[in-house]
């Protein structure tokens, strides 16, 4: 007899397997929806500012590149930033930022939209890098995908981000954070010393150090998150392993500090001139510095600050409970909290006081990433789907409201500066015909956003104008009031053949985007003692009054 024929009976798809696949698709779709809505909200909040002009210190970079392009060359200008050929007011070493500015110049010249878009894209990219890092730290936690998505969304909508995401000259902070996030994630991915992931980590950390001095905090983050991600060993073994793995990064940091010492002399960790951070480490003094930072979030966030703090505290409490129930409180709640504290604490020795307008939110940009990780990581253990969704919705709405509030002065200032630029050519033509010269009083800042500070010449010259209008116009800000009063009285004027009697005075009205003539008497124009009071009276009677309030 022949062998019995084998009959294969086809099996029906498992209803259980199908339901699992369906649930997984729904979960993936929900996470994509959350991320997409956060992306749209972030871009929408920033959209108006993309059409604006440079602000304050921004102008110095295209100005330098414009003259370099017509002189020694753009890359010579970049090389000067690498070797610090020219003396600086502070010990700033940030060559990677200058490379990015050179790329902006090569792609679009002095058109601000490309520069502003670069900052926004860099901020969004940092959110994706944070997603990747949290997935690495969370490991096999059941809701790791949700936690990572929430971290990225929270960071995109981080309320104190606009000073970095919407101000070109604060790009250094975003570049440093990008290098840190890549460096930490690759460090956690490495399995042995100097494998591919480890070398990538060291390279990223080097780029972070070449972006801004805030990257000096890298060893703290490497150590804390390496311990947090290593769940297969006892705590003492974790710490010993993390410390050994940290040695190459410490060697890189030592080389960086030696390079800074060679460039600047003195203290290798001093960033701002005469800040002497090592002399400000007493706990009471650090506490005073921390309290002194309070005006920064208060001025930036206004009425949204209270609800935002309450929502943040509630989510952190929920995360603490969730992590504790999962037995991961120390590594998935406390260690991220220490990373956030390290990011804030590293700024304190350098901090000498808030500016009156509350500028300085960029100091908290790095801390914002660790705050988002601290808030989101414990929720990787939260099983209640409805509670997760509610917590995420409330927190993202609170963050979005805060970021929208913080963005208002940056958007208004950027659009107002564009209006100043547009108004200058016609006003200069009128003054040239009258053989007169105009003095424009521009706001120093626009609430938390610097405006014409350190940039009084910029609205009048190439590459921001088609020609040089300084023969017809000069601009100054309220802090320069006394200096200009003295110069007018002494006829110490930077333009020839124009007497004080042929001066014209202007302020800027943001509503009409026009330079508005002001009336100052000839006597006031020649009297340094009454000059400032005369300007204040003229401003109070003009449409510009709102723009010049502190």
Coordinates of C-alpha atoms in Angstrom, one line a residue:
X1 CA 0.0 0.0 0.0
X2 CA 1.1 3.5 -0.7
X3 CA 1.7 6.1 1.9
X4 CA -1.4 7.7 3.2
X5 CA -2.1 11.0 1.6
X6 CA -1.7 14.0 4.0
X7 CA -4.6 16.3 3.9
X8 CA -3.8 19.9 4.9
X9 CA -6.8 21.7 6.3
X10 CA -6.6 25.5 6.0
X11 CA -7.0 27.3 9.3
X12 CA -9.1 30.4 9.8
X13 CA -7.4 33.6 11.0
X14 CA -7.5 33.9 14.7
X15 CA -10.0 36.4 16.0
X16 CA -7.7 37.0 19.0
X17 CA -4.7 37.8 16.7
X18 CA -6.9 40.1 14.6
X19 CA -8.2 42.0 17.5
X20 CA -4.6 42.6 18.7
X21 CA -3.6 43.9 15.3
X22 CA -6.6 46.1 15.2
X23 CA -5.9 47.5 18.7
X24 CA -2.2 48.1 17.7
X25 CA -3.3 50.0 14.6
X26 CA -5.7 52.1 16.6
X27 CA -3.0 52.9 19.2
X28 CA -0.5 53.8 16.5
X29 CA -3.1 56.0 14.8
X30 CA -3.9 57.8 18.1
X31 CA -0.2 58.5 18.7
X32 CA 0.2 59.8 15.2
X33 CA -2.8 62.0 15.7
X34 CA -1.4 63.4 18.9
X35 CA 1.9 64.1 17.3
X36 CA 0.3 65.6 14.2
X37 CA -1.9 67.9 16.2
X38 CA 1.1 69.1 18.3
X39 CA 3.1 69.7 15.2
X40 CA 0.3 71.7 13.6
X41 CA -0.2 73.7 16.8
X42 CA 3.6 74.5 17.1
X43 CA 3.9 75.5 13.4
X44 CA 0.7 77.6 13.7
X45 CA 2.0 79.4 16.7
X46 CA 5.2 80.2 14.9
X47 CA 3.8 81.0 11.5
X48 CA 3.3 84.7 11.9
X49 CA 6.9 85.2 13.0
X50 CA 8.3 83.5 10.0
X51 CA 7.3 86.5 7.9
X52 CA 9.1 88.9 10.2
X53 CA 12.5 90.6 10.1
X54 CA 15.6 89.9 12.2
X55 CA 15.7 91.3 15.7
X56 CA 18.4 92.9 17.8
X57 CA 21.6 90.8 17.9
X58 CA 20.4 88.7 14.9
X59 CA 21.5 91.5 12.5
X60 CA 25.1 91.1 13.4
X61 CA 25.4 87.7 11.6
X62 CA 24.2 88.6 8.1
X63 CA 26.1 91.9 8.5
X64 CA 29.3 90.0 9.1
X65 CA 28.7 87.6 6.3
X66 CA 27.8 90.4 3.9
X67 CA 31.2 92.1 4.5
X68 CA 33.0 88.8 4.6
X69 CA 31.5 87.8 1.2
X70 CA 32.8 91.1 -0.2
X71 CA 36.2 90.7 1.5
X72 CA 38.2 87.8 2.8
X73 CA 35.4 85.2 2.2
X74 CA 32.6 83.6 4.1
X75 CA 34.6 80.6 5.3
X76 CA 37.3 82.9 6.6
X77 CA 34.6 84.5 8.7
X78 CA 33.7 81.1 10.0
X79 CA 37.3 80.2 10.7
X80 CA 37.6 83.3 12.8
X81 CA 34.9 81.9 15.0
X82 CA 36.8 78.5 15.4
X83 CA 40.1 80.1 16.5
X84 CA 38.5 83.2 18.1
X85 CA 40.8 85.7 16.3
X86 CA 39.0 88.7 17.5
X87 CA 38.5 89.6 21.2
X88 CA 34.9 89.1 22.6
X89 CA 33.0 90.6 25.5
X90 CA 32.4 87.1 26.8
X91 CA 34.2 83.8 26.6
X92 CA 31.8 82.5 23.9
X93 CA 33.0 79.5 21.9
X94 CA 30.2 78.6 19.4
X95 CA 31.7 77.8 16.0
X96 CA 29.0 75.3 14.9
X97 CA 26.4 78.1 15.1
X98 CA 28.6 80.2 12.8
X99 CA 28.8 77.3 10.3
X100 CA 24.9 77.2 10.3
X101 CA 24.8 81.0 9.7
X102 CA 27.2 80.6 6.8
X103 CA 24.9 77.9 5.3
X104 CA 21.9 80.2 5.7
X105 CA 23.8 83.0 3.9
X106 CA 24.7 80.7 1.1
X107 CA 21.1 79.4 0.7
X108 CA 19.2 82.7 1.0
X109 CA 21.5 85.6 1.8
X110 CA 20.0 88.1 4.2
X111 CA 16.4 87.1 3.7
X112 CA 15.2 86.4 7.2
X113 CA 12.7 83.7 6.4
X114 CA 15.3 81.1 5.8
X115 CA 17.1 81.9 9.0
X116 CA 13.9 81.8 11.0
X117 CA 12.7 78.6 9.4
X118 CA 16.1 76.9 10.2
X119 CA 15.5 77.7 13.9
X120 CA 12.0 76.3 13.9
X121 CA 13.0 73.1 12.0
X122 CA 15.8 72.6 14.5
X123 CA 13.4 72.9 17.4
X124 CA 11.1 70.4 15.8
X125 CA 14.0 68.1 15.1
X126 CA 15.0 68.3 18.8
X127 CA 11.5 67.0 19.6
X128 CA 12.0 63.9 17.4
X129 CA 15.4 63.3 19.0
X130 CA 13.8 63.5 22.4
X131 CA 11.3 60.9 21.2
X132 CA 14.1 58.6 20.2
X133 CA 15.9 59.1 23.5
X134 CA 12.8 58.3 25.6
X135 CA 12.2 55.1 23.7
X136 CA 15.7 54.1 24.5
X137 CA 15.4 54.9 28.2
X138 CA 11.9 53.4 28.6
X139 CA 13.0 50.1 27.1
X140 CA 10.2 47.4 27.2
X141 CA 7.8 49.5 29.3
X142 CA 4.2 48.7 28.1
X143 CA 3.4 52.3 27.1
X144 CA 6.8 53.4 25.9
X145 CA 5.5 54.6 22.5
X146 CA 2.9 56.7 24.2
X147 CA 5.4 58.3 26.6
X148 CA 7.9 59.0 23.8
X149 CA 5.2 60.6 21.7
X150 CA 4.0 62.7 24.5
X151 CA 7.5 63.9 25.3
X152 CA 8.1 65.0 21.7
X153 CA 4.7 66.8 21.6
X154 CA 5.3 68.5 24.9
X155 CA 8.7 69.7 23.8
X156 CA 7.4 71.1 20.5
X157 CA 4.8 73.1 22.6
X158 CA 7.3 74.0 25.4
X159 CA 6.1 77.4 26.6
X160 CA 9.5 78.9 27.0
X161 CA 10.8 77.7 23.5
X162 CA 10.0 80.9 21.5
X163 CA 13.1 82.8 22.6
X164 CA 15.1 80.0 20.9
X165 CA 12.8 78.8 18.1
X166 CA 11.9 82.4 17.0
X167 CA 15.1 84.3 17.7
X168 CA 18.0 83.5 15.2
X169 CA 20.8 84.5 17.6
X170 CA 19.6 81.9 20.2
X171 CA 20.1 79.1 17.7
X172 CA 23.2 78.1 19.7
X173 CA 21.0 76.7 22.4
X174 CA 19.0 74.5 20.0
X175 CA 22.2 73.2 18.3
X176 CA 23.7 72.4 21.7
X177 CA 20.6 70.5 22.7
X178 CA 20.5 68.5 19.4
X179 CA 24.1 67.4 20.0
X180 CA 23.3 66.4 23.6
X181 CA 20.2 64.4 22.7
X182 CA 22.1 62.5 20.0
X183 CA 25.1 62.1 22.2
X184 CA 23.1 60.7 25.2
X185 CA 20.9 58.4 23.0
X186 CA 24.0 56.9 21.2
X187 CA 25.8 56.5 24.5
X188 CA 22.9 54.4 25.8
X189 CA 22.9 52.4 22.5
X190 CA 26.6 51.5 22.7
X191 CA 27.5 48.0 23.9
X192 CA 31.2 48.3 24.2
X193 CA 33.7 51.2 24.4
X194 CA 34.5 52.8 21.1
X195 CA 32.0 50.8 19.0
X196 CA 30.1 52.7 16.3
X197 CA 27.4 54.0 18.6
X198 CA 30.0 55.2 21.2
X199 CA 32.0 57.0 18.6
X200 CA 28.9 58.7 17.3
X201 CA 28.0 59.7 20.8
X202 CA 31.4 61.4 21.3
X203 CA 31.2 63.1 18.0
X204 CA 27.7 64.5 18.8
X205 CA 28.9 65.7 22.2
X206 CA 31.9 67.5 20.6
X207 CA 29.4 69.2 18.3
X208 CA 27.3 70.2 21.3
X209 CA 30.3 71.7 23.0
X210 CA 31.1 73.6 19.8
X211 CA 27.5 75.0 19.9
X212 CA 27.2 76.5 23.4
X213 CA 28.7 76.2 26.8
X214 CA 25.5 74.7 28.2
X215 CA 26.7 71.4 26.8
X216 CA 29.2 71.3 29.7
X217 CA 26.4 69.6 31.6
X218 CA 26.6 66.5 29.3
X219 CA 28.4 64.2 31.9
X220 CA 25.5 64.6 34.3
X221 CA 22.9 63.5 31.7
X222 CA 25.0 60.6 30.4
X223 CA 25.4 59.3 34.0
X224 CA 21.8 59.7 35.1
X225 CA 20.2 58.3 32.0
X226 CA 22.7 55.5 31.7
X227 CA 21.7 54.4 35.2
X228 CA 18.0 54.9 34.4
X229 CA 18.1 52.8 31.3
X230 CA 20.1 49.9 32.7
X231 CA 17.5 47.8 34.5
X232 CA 19.2 44.4 34.4
X233 CA 21.7 45.1 37.3
X234 CA 21.6 46.0 40.9
X235 CA 21.9 49.7 41.7
X236 CA 25.6 49.6 42.7
X237 CA 26.6 47.6 39.6
X238 CA 24.6 50.1 37.5
X239 CA 26.4 53.1 38.9
X240 CA 29.9 51.5 38.6
X241 CA 29.2 50.5 35.0
X242 CA 27.9 54.0 34.2
X243 CA 30.9 55.7 35.7
X244 CA 33.3 53.5 33.7
X245 CA 31.4 54.2 30.5
X246 CA 31.6 57.9 31.3
X247 CA 35.4 58.2 31.2
X248 CA 35.8 58.9 27.4
X249 CA 33.2 61.7 27.6
X250 CA 35.1 63.1 30.6
X251 CA 38.3 63.0 28.6
X252 CA 36.5 64.9 25.8
X253 CA 35.3 67.5 28.2
X254 CA 38.8 67.9 29.7
X255 CA 40.2 68.5 26.2
X256 CA 37.4 71.1 25.5
X257 CA 38.2 72.9 28.7
X258 CA 41.9 73.0 27.9
X259 CA 41.1 74.5 24.5
X260 CA 39.0 77.1 26.1
X261 CA 41.8 77.9 28.6
X262 CA 44.2 78.4 25.7
X263 CA 41.7 80.6 23.8
X264 CA 40.5 82.8 26.6
X265 CA 42.9 82.3 29.6
X266 CA 41.6 82.5 33.1
X267 CA 38.8 80.2 34.2
X268 CA 37.9 77.7 31.6
X269 CA 34.3 77.5 32.7
X270 CA 33.7 81.3 32.8
X271 CA 31.3 82.2 30.0
X272 CA 30.1 85.7 30.6
X273 CA 32.7 88.4 31.3
X274 CA 33.5 88.7 35.0
X275 CA 30.8 86.1 36.0
X276 CA 33.2 83.9 38.0
X277 CA 30.8 81.0 38.3
X278 CA 33.0 79.0 40.6
X279 CA 32.8 81.8 43.2
X280 CA 28.9 81.6 43.2
X281 CA 28.4 78.0 44.5
X282 CA 27.2 78.8 48.0
X283 CA 23.7 77.3 48.4
X284 CA 22.2 80.5 49.7
X285 CA 23.6 82.4 46.7
X286 CA 22.4 79.8 44.2
X287 CA 18.9 80.1 45.8
X288 CA 18.9 83.8 45.4
X289 CA 19.9 83.3 41.7
X290 CA 17.0 80.8 41.3
X291 CA 14.5 83.3 42.8
X292 CA 15.9 86.0 40.6
X293 CA 14.9 84.0 37.5
X294 CA 11.2 84.2 38.5
X295 CA 10.6 87.2 36.2
X296 CA 11.5 85.2 33.1
X297 CA 8.6 82.7 33.1
X298 CA 6.3 85.4 34.7
X299 CA 6.8 87.9 32.0
X300 CA 6.8 85.4 29.1
X301 CA 3.7 83.4 30.2
X302 CA 1.6 86.0 31.8
X303 CA -1.9 84.7 32.9
X304 CA -1.1 81.2 31.6
X305 CA 1.6 80.6 34.2
X306 CA -0.7 79.6 37.0
X307 CA -2.7 77.0 35.2
X308 CA 0.5 75.7 33.5
X309 CA 2.2 75.2 36.8
X310 CA -0.8 73.4 38.2
X311 CA -1.1 71.1 35.2
X312 CA 2.6 70.3 35.3
X313 CA 2.5 69.5 39.0
X314 CA -0.6 67.3 38.5
X315 CA 1.1 65.3 35.7
X316 CA 4.3 64.9 37.6
X317 CA 2.3 63.6 40.6
X318 CA 0.4 61.1 38.3
X319 CA 3.8 60.0 36.9
X320 CA 5.2 59.5 40.4
X321 CA 2.3 57.2 41.3
X322 CA 2.5 55.3 38.0
X323 CA 6.2 54.7 38.3
X324 CA 6.0 53.7 41.9
X325 CA 3.3 51.1 41.2
X326 CA 5.5 49.7 38.5
X327 CA 8.5 49.6 40.8
X328 CA 10.4 52.1 38.6
X329 CA 10.1 55.3 40.7
X330 CA 13.9 55.8 41.1
X331 CA 15.0 55.2 37.6
X332 CA 11.9 56.5 35.7
X333 CA 10.9 59.4 37.9
X334 CA 13.6 60.5 40.3
X335 CA 16.6 60.3 37.9
X336 CA 14.9 62.3 35.2
X337 CA 14.0 64.8 37.9
X338 CA 17.6 65.1 38.8
X339 CA 18.5 65.6 35.1
X340 CA 16.0 68.5 35.0
X341 CA 17.5 69.9 38.2
X342 CA 21.0 69.6 36.8
X343 CA 20.0 71.6 33.7
X344 CA 18.5 74.4 35.7
X345 CA 21.2 74.3 38.4
X346 CA 24.0 74.6 35.8
X347 CA 22.8 78.0 34.8
X348 CA 22.6 79.5 38.3
X349 CA 26.3 80.2 38.9
X350 CA 26.4 82.3 35.6
X351 CA 23.1 84.1 36.3
X352 CA 23.5 87.7 37.6
X353 CA 19.9 88.9 37.4
X354 CA 16.9 89.1 35.1
X355 CA 16.6 91.9 32.6
X356 CA 13.7 94.3 33.3
X357 CA 11.7 93.0 30.3
X358 CA 12.0 89.3 31.4
X359 CA 14.3 88.2 28.6
X360 CA 16.2 85.1 29.2
X361 CA 13.9 82.1 28.5
X362 CA 16.6 80.6 26.4
X363 CA 18.4 79.7 29.6
X364 CA 15.6 77.2 30.2
X365 CA 15.6 75.6 26.7
X366 CA 17.9 72.7 27.6
X367 CA 15.9 72.2 30.9
X368 CA 12.7 72.1 28.8
X369 CA 13.8 68.8 27.1
X370 CA 14.5 67.1 30.4
X371 CA 11.3 68.5 31.9
X372 CA 9.3 66.9 29.0
X373 CA 11.2 63.6 29.5
X374 CA 10.5 63.8 33.3
X375 CA 6.8 64.4 32.7
X376 CA 6.4 61.7 30.0
X377 CA 8.7 58.8 31.0
X378 CA 6.7 57.6 34.1
X379 CA 3.6 57.4 32.0
X380 CA 5.1 54.5 30.1
X381 CA 3.8 52.4 33.0
X382 CA 0.3 53.9 33.2
X383 CA -2.2 51.3 32.0
X384 CA -5.4 53.3 32.2
X385 CA -6.0 54.4 28.6
X386 CA -8.6 57.0 29.3
X387 CA -6.5 58.6 32.1
X388 CA -3.5 58.7 29.8
X389 CA -5.5 60.4 27.1
X390 CA -7.0 62.9 29.5
X391 CA -3.6 63.7 31.1
X392 CA -2.0 64.2 27.6
X393 CA -4.8 66.4 26.3
X394 CA -4.8 68.7 29.4
X395 CA -1.1 69.0 29.4
X396 CA -0.7 69.7 25.7
X397 CA -3.5 72.3 25.8
X398 CA -1.8 74.0 28.8
X399 CA 1.6 74.0 27.0
X400 CA 0.1 75.3 23.7
X401 CA -1.6 78.2 25.5
X402 CA 1.6 79.1 27.3
X403 CA 3.6 78.9 24.0
X404 CA 1.1 81.0 22.2
X405 CA 1.3 83.6 25.0
X406 CA 5.1 83.6 25.0
X407 CA 5.2 84.0 21.2
X408 CA 3.1 87.2 21.0
X409 CA 5.9 89.7 21.5
X410 CA 8.2 87.8 19.2
X411 CA 5.7 87.8 16.4
X412 CA 4.8 91.4 16.9
X413 CA 8.4 92.5 17.2
X414 CA 9.4 90.6 14.0
X415 CA 6.6 92.1 12.0
X416 CA 7.2 95.6 13.4
X417 CA 10.9 95.5 12.5
X418 CA 9.8 94.5 9.0
X419 CA 7.6 97.6 9.0
X420 CA 10.6 99.8 10.1
X421 CA 12.7 98.4 7.2
X422 CA 9.9 99.1 4.7
X423 CA 9.4 102.7 5.9
X424 CA 13.0 103.8 5.8
X425 CA 13.6 104.3 2.0
X426 CA 10.6 106.7 1.5
X427 CA 11.4 108.7 4.6
X428 CA 15.1 108.9 3.6
X429 CA 14.1 110.2 0.1
X430 CA 11.9 112.9 1.6
X431 CA 14.7 114.0 4.0
X432 CA 17.3 114.1 1.2
X433 CA 15.1 116.4 -0.8
X434 CA 14.7 118.7 2.2
X435 CA 18.5 118.5 2.9
X436 CA 17.5 117.5 6.5
X437 CA 18.4 114.5 8.7
X438 CA 16.1 112.3 10.6
X439 CA 16.5 110.8 14.1
X440 CA 14.4 107.7 14.7
X441 CA 13.7 106.5 18.2
X442 CA 13.1 102.8 18.1
X443 CA 12.0 100.6 21.0
X444 CA 14.9 98.8 22.7
X445 CA 12.7 95.7 23.3
X446 CA 9.1 94.6 22.7
X447 CA 8.1 93.1 26.1
X448 CA 10.3 90.0 26.3
X449 CA 11.6 90.3 22.7
X450 CA 14.7 92.4 22.1
X451 CA 14.0 94.8 19.2
X452 CA 16.6 97.4 18.1
X453 CA 19.0 96.7 21.0
X454 CA 22.6 96.5 19.5
X455 CA 21.1 97.0 16.0
X456 CA 20.4 100.7 15.6
X457 CA 22.3 100.9 12.3
X458 CA 20.9 97.7 10.8
X459 CA 17.6 99.1 9.4
X460 CA 19.5 101.7 7.4
X461 CA 22.2 99.8 5.6
X462 CA 22.9 96.9 3.2
X463 CA 22.4 93.9 3.2
X464 CA 19.0 94.9 4.8
X465 CA 18.4 97.8 2.5
X466 CA 19.2 98.3 -1.2
X467 CA 21.5 101.3 -0.3
X468 CA 23.0 103.0 2.7
X469 CA 20.6 105.6 4.2
X470 CA 22.8 106.8 7.0
X471 CA 23.3 110.2 5.3
X472 CA 19.6 110.9 5.8
X473 CA 18.6 108.9 8.9
X474 CA 20.0 107.7 12.3
X475 CA 18.3 105.5 14.8
X476 CA 18.7 105.1 18.5
X477 CA 16.9 103.5 21.4
X478 CA 15.8 104.9 24.8
X479 CA 19.1 103.8 26.6
X480 CA 21.0 106.0 24.1
X481 CA 18.8 109.1 24.8
X482 CA 21.4 110.9 27.0
X483 CA 24.2 110.2 24.6
X484 CA 22.3 111.6 21.6
X485 CA 21.2 114.7 23.6
X486 CA 24.8 115.5 24.3
X487 CA 25.8 115.0 20.7
X488 CA 23.1 117.2 19.3
X489 CA 23.9 119.9 21.8
X490 CA 27.6 119.8 21.0
X491 CA 27.0 119.5 17.3
X492 CA 29.0 116.2 17.4
X493 CA 26.9 114.6 14.7
X494 CA 27.9 111.7 12.5
X495 CA 26.7 113.3 9.3
X496 CA 28.1 116.5 7.6
X497 CA 26.5 119.8 6.8
X498 CA 23.3 119.4 8.9
X499 CA 22.6 121.8 11.7
X500 CA 20.5 120.9 14.7
X501 CA 17.8 123.2 13.3
X502 CA 17.4 120.9 10.3
X503 CA 16.9 117.8 12.3
X504 CA 13.6 115.9 12.0
X505 CA 12.4 113.5 14.7
X506 CA 10.5 110.2 14.3
X507 CA 9.0 107.4 16.2
X508 CA 7.6 104.1 14.8
X509 CA 3.9 103.2 14.9
X510 CA 3.5 99.4 14.6
X511 CA -0.2 99.6 13.8
X512 CA 0.4 101.6 10.6
X513 CA 4.0 100.4 10.1
X514 CA 5.1 103.9 9.5
X515 CA 7.6 106.4 10.8
X516 CA 5.6 109.1 12.5
X517 CA 7.1 112.7 12.7
X518 CA 7.4 114.2 16.1
X519 CA 7.5 117.8 17.1
X520 CA 10.4 118.9 19.3
X521 CA 11.1 122.6 19.8
X522 CA 14.4 124.1 18.7
X523 CA 15.2 125.0 22.3
X524 CA 14.7 121.4 23.4
X525 CA 16.8 120.1 20.5
X526 CA 19.7 122.1 21.8
X527 CA 19.3 121.4 25.5
X528 CA 20.6 118.1 26.8
X529 CA 18.8 118.5 30.1
X530 CA 15.3 118.8 28.6
X531 CA 15.9 116.5 25.6
X532 CA 14.6 113.3 27.2
X533 CA 11.5 115.0 28.7
X534 CA 10.7 116.6 25.3
X535 CA 10.9 113.2 23.6
X536 CA 8.6 111.7 26.2
X537 CA 6.0 114.5 25.8
X538 CA 6.1 114.1 22.0
X539 CA 5.7 110.3 22.2
X540 CA 2.8 110.6 24.6
X541 CA 1.0 112.8 22.1
X542 CA 1.7 110.5 19.1
X543 CA 0.3 107.2 17.8
X544 CA 3.6 105.5 18.9
X545 CA 3.0 105.7 22.6
X546 CA 2.2 102.1 23.2
X547 CA 5.4 100.9 21.5
X548 CA 7.6 102.7 24.0
X549 CA 6.1 101.6 27.2
X550 CA 8.5 99.6 29.4

